[in-house]
Amino acid sequence: MRVAAIDCGTNAVRLLIADVHGDELVDVARRMEIVRLGEGVDRTGMLAPAAIERTRLALLGYAAEIAELGVTRVRMCATSASRDASNAQDFRDMVRGVLGIDPEVITGEQEAELSFLGAVRGLDADGPFLVYDLGGGSTEFVLGTDSVDQSISVNIGCVRMAERHLHSDPPSASELAAAERDIVAAVDTALAAVSAEKARTLVGLAGTVTTVVALAQGLEVYDSARIHHRRIDAAAVSAVTADLLAMTVDERRALPVMHPGRADVITAGALIMKIIQDRTGHPSVVASEHDILDGIAFGLAS
């Protein structure tokens, strides 16, 4: 069965077209467009018309590829920004017009479960796993081994924290201190809710994590095969974060593995990642390229 999964978050809209054979998922195409759907939502409570239009243009390209590749089932899940916005109906109407389906505006708990399902399949490591999905507007934490035991979603993400706190280029010490206080409070709340002390392996998902792992390895080009299920230690996370926080946006944008649309928010994302590492006390983190998209795709075949 050929399926298409679309994940629309605060920062990016992503597409996975895959063939599902039992427990195996075979990629046909993976795409990502940074559309910043959640731009300004933390401040205004609304999706900006320009952000909805950027998302519409990305979805038009995805719709053409879905038709060309003979997909039989399509599911789109929308996450943090479209949960928070007062004009989310405008976004839903746009999606229906482009794709012919309604987007599922999923809860943080549903997002966590789908991310966990995608992340732990095929992972050769010891459970229980503490999986965190570091998004643009929120971060989901999930504890489990073969299935979800506990989960929570908290409103810290790379876009939300950058917009709220990190206004200088590079960020000032006072801005970083304010961001750290916000992030530590949310992370501690999350770790208490999911009994994090039970986890034997920490797993990180999404673009911030995979970019930090690529930088830690000194990659000259982004190489998924060298990032997926790669383990890096806490010292490497701390070192990359310190480097990013000392750079200007232009310097970050010039890094060979940096997506241009991520350069202005990766500082906040890396800071969240470092604080999660510090507060859990885990000596390392395993990066996964498989996440909510893979969970959505598996769900379509069930």
XYZ file of C-alpha atoms in Angstrom:
302
model
C 0.000 0.000 0.000
C 1.347 3.429 -0.948
C 0.495 6.166 1.546
C 1.249 9.845 2.041
C 1.761 11.388 5.465
C 1.933 15.150 5.931
C 3.038 16.815 9.149
C 2.404 20.527 9.445
C 4.079 22.057 12.461
C 4.955 25.537 13.629
C 8.111 25.815 11.515
C 7.934 23.276 8.691
C 5.518 21.260 6.598
C 6.836 17.828 5.663
C 5.749 15.030 3.356
C 6.486 11.296 3.453
C 5.331 9.058 0.626
C 6.010 5.427 1.476
C 5.080 1.858 0.654
C 3.937 -0.065 3.712
C 4.631 -3.811 3.799
C 3.503 -5.202 7.129
C 5.888 -3.759 9.736
C 8.199 -2.317 7.098
C 8.075 1.207 5.718
C 9.893 1.836 2.430
C 10.459 5.490 1.607
C 9.443 6.695 -1.843
C 9.889 10.408 -1.150
C 10.568 12.712 1.811
C 10.192 16.447 1.462
C 10.414 19.440 3.784
C 9.540 23.091 3.317
C 10.086 25.639 6.071
C 6.947 27.795 5.944
C 6.957 29.212 9.521
C 3.197 28.698 9.862
C 3.430 29.655 13.532
C 5.138 32.989 12.910
C 3.825 35.428 15.523
C 1.270 33.021 17.014
C 2.796 33.218 20.480
C 2.286 37.015 20.404
C -0.953 37.460 18.422
C -2.795 34.174 18.919
C -3.508 34.078 15.154
C -2.033 32.529 12.034
C -0.708 35.274 9.750
C -2.266 35.338 6.249
C 1.235 35.331 4.728
C 2.118 32.198 6.719
C -1.039 30.419 5.544
C -0.158 31.390 1.965
C 3.394 30.020 2.298
C 1.925 26.760 3.553
C -0.604 26.664 0.697
C 2.159 26.956 -1.897
C 4.116 24.119 -0.272
C 1.023 21.907 -0.164
C 0.318 22.553 -3.844
C 3.685 20.993 -4.676
C 3.007 18.071 -2.347
C -0.442 17.491 -3.894
C 1.130 17.236 -7.351
C 3.687 14.687 -6.152
C 1.008 12.647 -4.345
C -1.024 12.451 -7.557
C 2.011 11.634 -9.702
C 3.199 8.787 -7.468
C -0.140 6.992 -7.208
C -0.814 7.337 -3.494
C -3.925 5.520 -2.276
C -4.313 7.039 1.211
C -3.406 10.496 2.519
C -3.415 11.864 6.064
C -2.339 15.289 7.203
C -1.759 16.128 10.856
C -1.375 19.701 12.025
C 0.249 20.383 15.335
C 1.166 23.211 17.683
C 0.504 26.420 15.719
C -2.872 25.326 14.398
C -3.926 24.168 17.877
C -3.148 27.561 19.373
C -4.491 29.925 16.695
C -7.891 31.609 16.974
C -8.284 31.590 13.167
C -7.392 27.916 12.678
C -10.551 27.461 10.578
C -8.960 29.573 7.815
C -6.066 27.144 7.765
C -8.373 24.097 7.659
C -10.361 25.586 4.780
C -7.153 26.193 2.842
C -5.964 22.608 3.325
C -9.295 21.190 2.211
C -9.135 23.320 -0.935
C -5.636 22.124 -1.840
C -5.613 18.473 -0.756
C -9.308 17.596 -0.714
C -9.040 16.299 2.850
C -9.449 17.856 6.270
C -6.294 18.266 8.321
C -6.405 16.591 11.703
C -5.513 19.174 14.308
C -4.129 16.699 16.793
C -3.560 17.126 20.504
C -0.119 17.204 22.049
C -0.729 13.708 23.420
C -1.642 12.357 19.953
C 1.430 14.057 18.517
C 3.588 12.403 21.166
C 2.188 8.943 20.468
C 2.683 9.236 16.699
C 6.240 10.504 17.165
C 7.064 7.645 19.531
C 5.656 5.060 17.111
C 7.821 6.392 14.294
C 10.945 6.837 16.390
C 11.355 3.500 18.159
C 10.655 1.091 15.286
C 13.973 -0.454 14.289
C 15.900 1.281 17.075
C 18.629 -1.000 18.433
C 18.910 0.344 21.980
C 17.728 -0.488 25.472
C 14.285 0.603 26.654
C 12.438 2.142 28.251
C 12.960 5.077 25.900
C 12.426 8.726 26.685
C 11.626 10.276 23.320
C 11.406 14.026 22.872
C 10.139 15.716 19.704
C 11.499 19.262 19.649
C 9.223 21.276 17.410
C 8.701 24.904 16.545
C 5.954 25.644 19.035
C 5.965 22.713 21.434
C 8.045 19.773 22.606
C 6.532 16.365 23.279
C 8.019 13.932 25.803
C 7.106 10.238 25.691
C 8.187 7.337 27.892
C 7.724 3.735 26.784
C 9.315 0.615 25.385
C 7.051 -1.056 22.834
C 4.195 1.387 23.336
C 3.519 4.671 25.104
C 3.355 4.518 28.889
C 3.315 8.255 29.630
C 3.403 11.437 27.559
C 3.132 15.195 27.870
C 3.361 18.186 25.528
C 4.782 21.507 26.749
C 4.809 24.860 24.976
C 8.519 25.278 24.375
C 9.810 25.105 20.807
C 12.505 26.727 18.709
C 10.210 29.308 17.075
C 8.218 30.112 20.207
C 11.317 30.568 22.393
C 13.226 32.543 19.731
C 10.316 34.921 19.213
C 9.682 35.287 22.918
C 13.246 35.775 24.153
C 16.128 35.835 21.635
C 15.990 39.182 19.850
C 19.661 40.184 19.601
C 22.101 38.811 17.033
C 23.744 36.872 18.619
C 21.519 36.581 21.708
C 22.503 38.626 24.759
C 23.271 37.135 28.167
C 20.051 38.529 29.629
C 17.979 37.107 26.791
C 19.573 33.688 27.237
C 18.968 33.788 30.983
C 15.264 34.549 30.446
C 14.964 31.761 27.851
C 16.731 29.300 30.147
C 14.337 30.042 33.021
C 11.338 29.458 30.754
C 12.755 26.256 29.279
C 13.962 24.761 32.582
C 10.530 25.253 34.158
C 8.772 23.516 31.253
C 11.318 20.686 30.984
C 11.165 19.953 34.710
C 7.354 19.842 34.555
C 7.549 17.424 31.623
C 10.165 15.138 33.171
C 8.142 14.822 36.377
C 5.027 13.900 34.373
C 6.700 11.093 32.400
C 8.799 9.454 35.150
C 11.939 10.243 33.180
C 14.196 8.529 35.712
C 12.953 5.160 34.379
C 14.387 5.748 30.891
C 17.516 3.923 29.799
C 17.862 5.613 26.394
C 17.202 9.240 25.442
C 16.002 9.751 21.851
C 15.713 13.153 20.159
C 13.594 13.973 17.118
C 13.133 16.802 14.615
C 15.297 19.287 12.742
C 17.057 20.916 15.671
C 18.278 17.547 16.924
C 19.409 16.216 13.560
C 21.172 19.502 12.744
C 23.022 19.521 16.075
C 24.081 15.905 15.490
C 25.302 16.776 11.988
C 27.315 19.704 13.390
C 28.752 17.541 16.175
C 30.115 15.176 13.536
C 31.555 18.000 11.447
C 29.607 16.918 8.355
C 30.188 18.960 5.207
C 26.848 17.896 3.731
C 23.659 16.778 5.440
C 23.737 12.966 5.299
C 20.716 11.181 6.775
C 22.556 7.860 6.843
C 25.175 9.361 9.195
C 22.578 11.046 11.392
C 19.783 8.486 11.815
C 20.311 6.517 15.064
C 23.628 8.277 15.665
C 24.473 8.666 19.347
C 26.325 11.771 20.559
C 27.369 12.541 24.107
C 26.189 15.364 26.337
C 29.485 17.229 25.981
C 29.008 17.394 22.208
C 25.478 18.781 22.617
C 26.822 21.434 25.002
C 29.725 22.376 22.705
C 27.570 22.733 19.574
C 25.012 24.788 21.509
C 27.708 27.155 22.795
C 29.070 27.590 19.264
C 25.628 28.350 17.802
C 24.751 30.829 20.551
C 27.955 32.786 19.842
C 27.250 33.096 16.094
C 25.234 35.630 14.145
C 22.344 34.474 11.953
C 24.506 34.928 8.847
C 27.274 32.810 10.349
C 24.813 30.059 11.235
C 23.248 30.230 7.781
C 26.694 29.674 6.240
C 27.177 26.338 8.028
C 27.083 23.598 5.355
C 24.445 21.429 7.067
C 22.179 24.308 8.126
C 18.825 24.680 6.363
C 18.560 28.428 5.615
C 15.081 28.581 7.131
C 16.332 27.163 10.431
C 19.254 29.526 11.024
C 17.293 32.149 12.959
C 15.696 29.696 15.418
C 18.339 26.968 15.852
C 19.797 28.864 18.836
C 16.589 28.438 20.815
C 16.261 24.835 19.648
C 19.806 23.915 20.633
C 19.307 25.568 24.017
C 16.196 23.448 24.611
C 18.110 20.336 23.555
C 21.000 21.127 25.911
C 18.672 21.787 28.843
C 16.838 18.502 28.234
C 20.209 16.740 28.253
C 21.256 18.483 31.455
C 17.983 17.977 33.330
C 17.651 14.281 32.429
C 21.273 13.579 33.332
C 21.610 11.185 30.381
C 25.193 10.871 29.131
C 24.113 10.793 25.475
C 21.211 11.171 23.049
C 20.272 9.080 20.013
C 18.996 11.072 17.023
C 16.210 9.630 14.900
C 15.240 10.744 11.412
C 12.031 8.752 11.861
C 9.315 10.551 13.763
C 5.680 11.630 13.555
C 5.659 11.258 9.755
C 6.504 7.570 10.057
C 3.895 7.149 12.796
C 1.235 8.738 10.573
C 2.228 6.487 7.662
C 2.056 3.300 9.742
C -1.334 4.374 11.039
C -2.692 4.726 7.490
C -1.948 1.077 6.782
C -3.560 -0.320 9.932
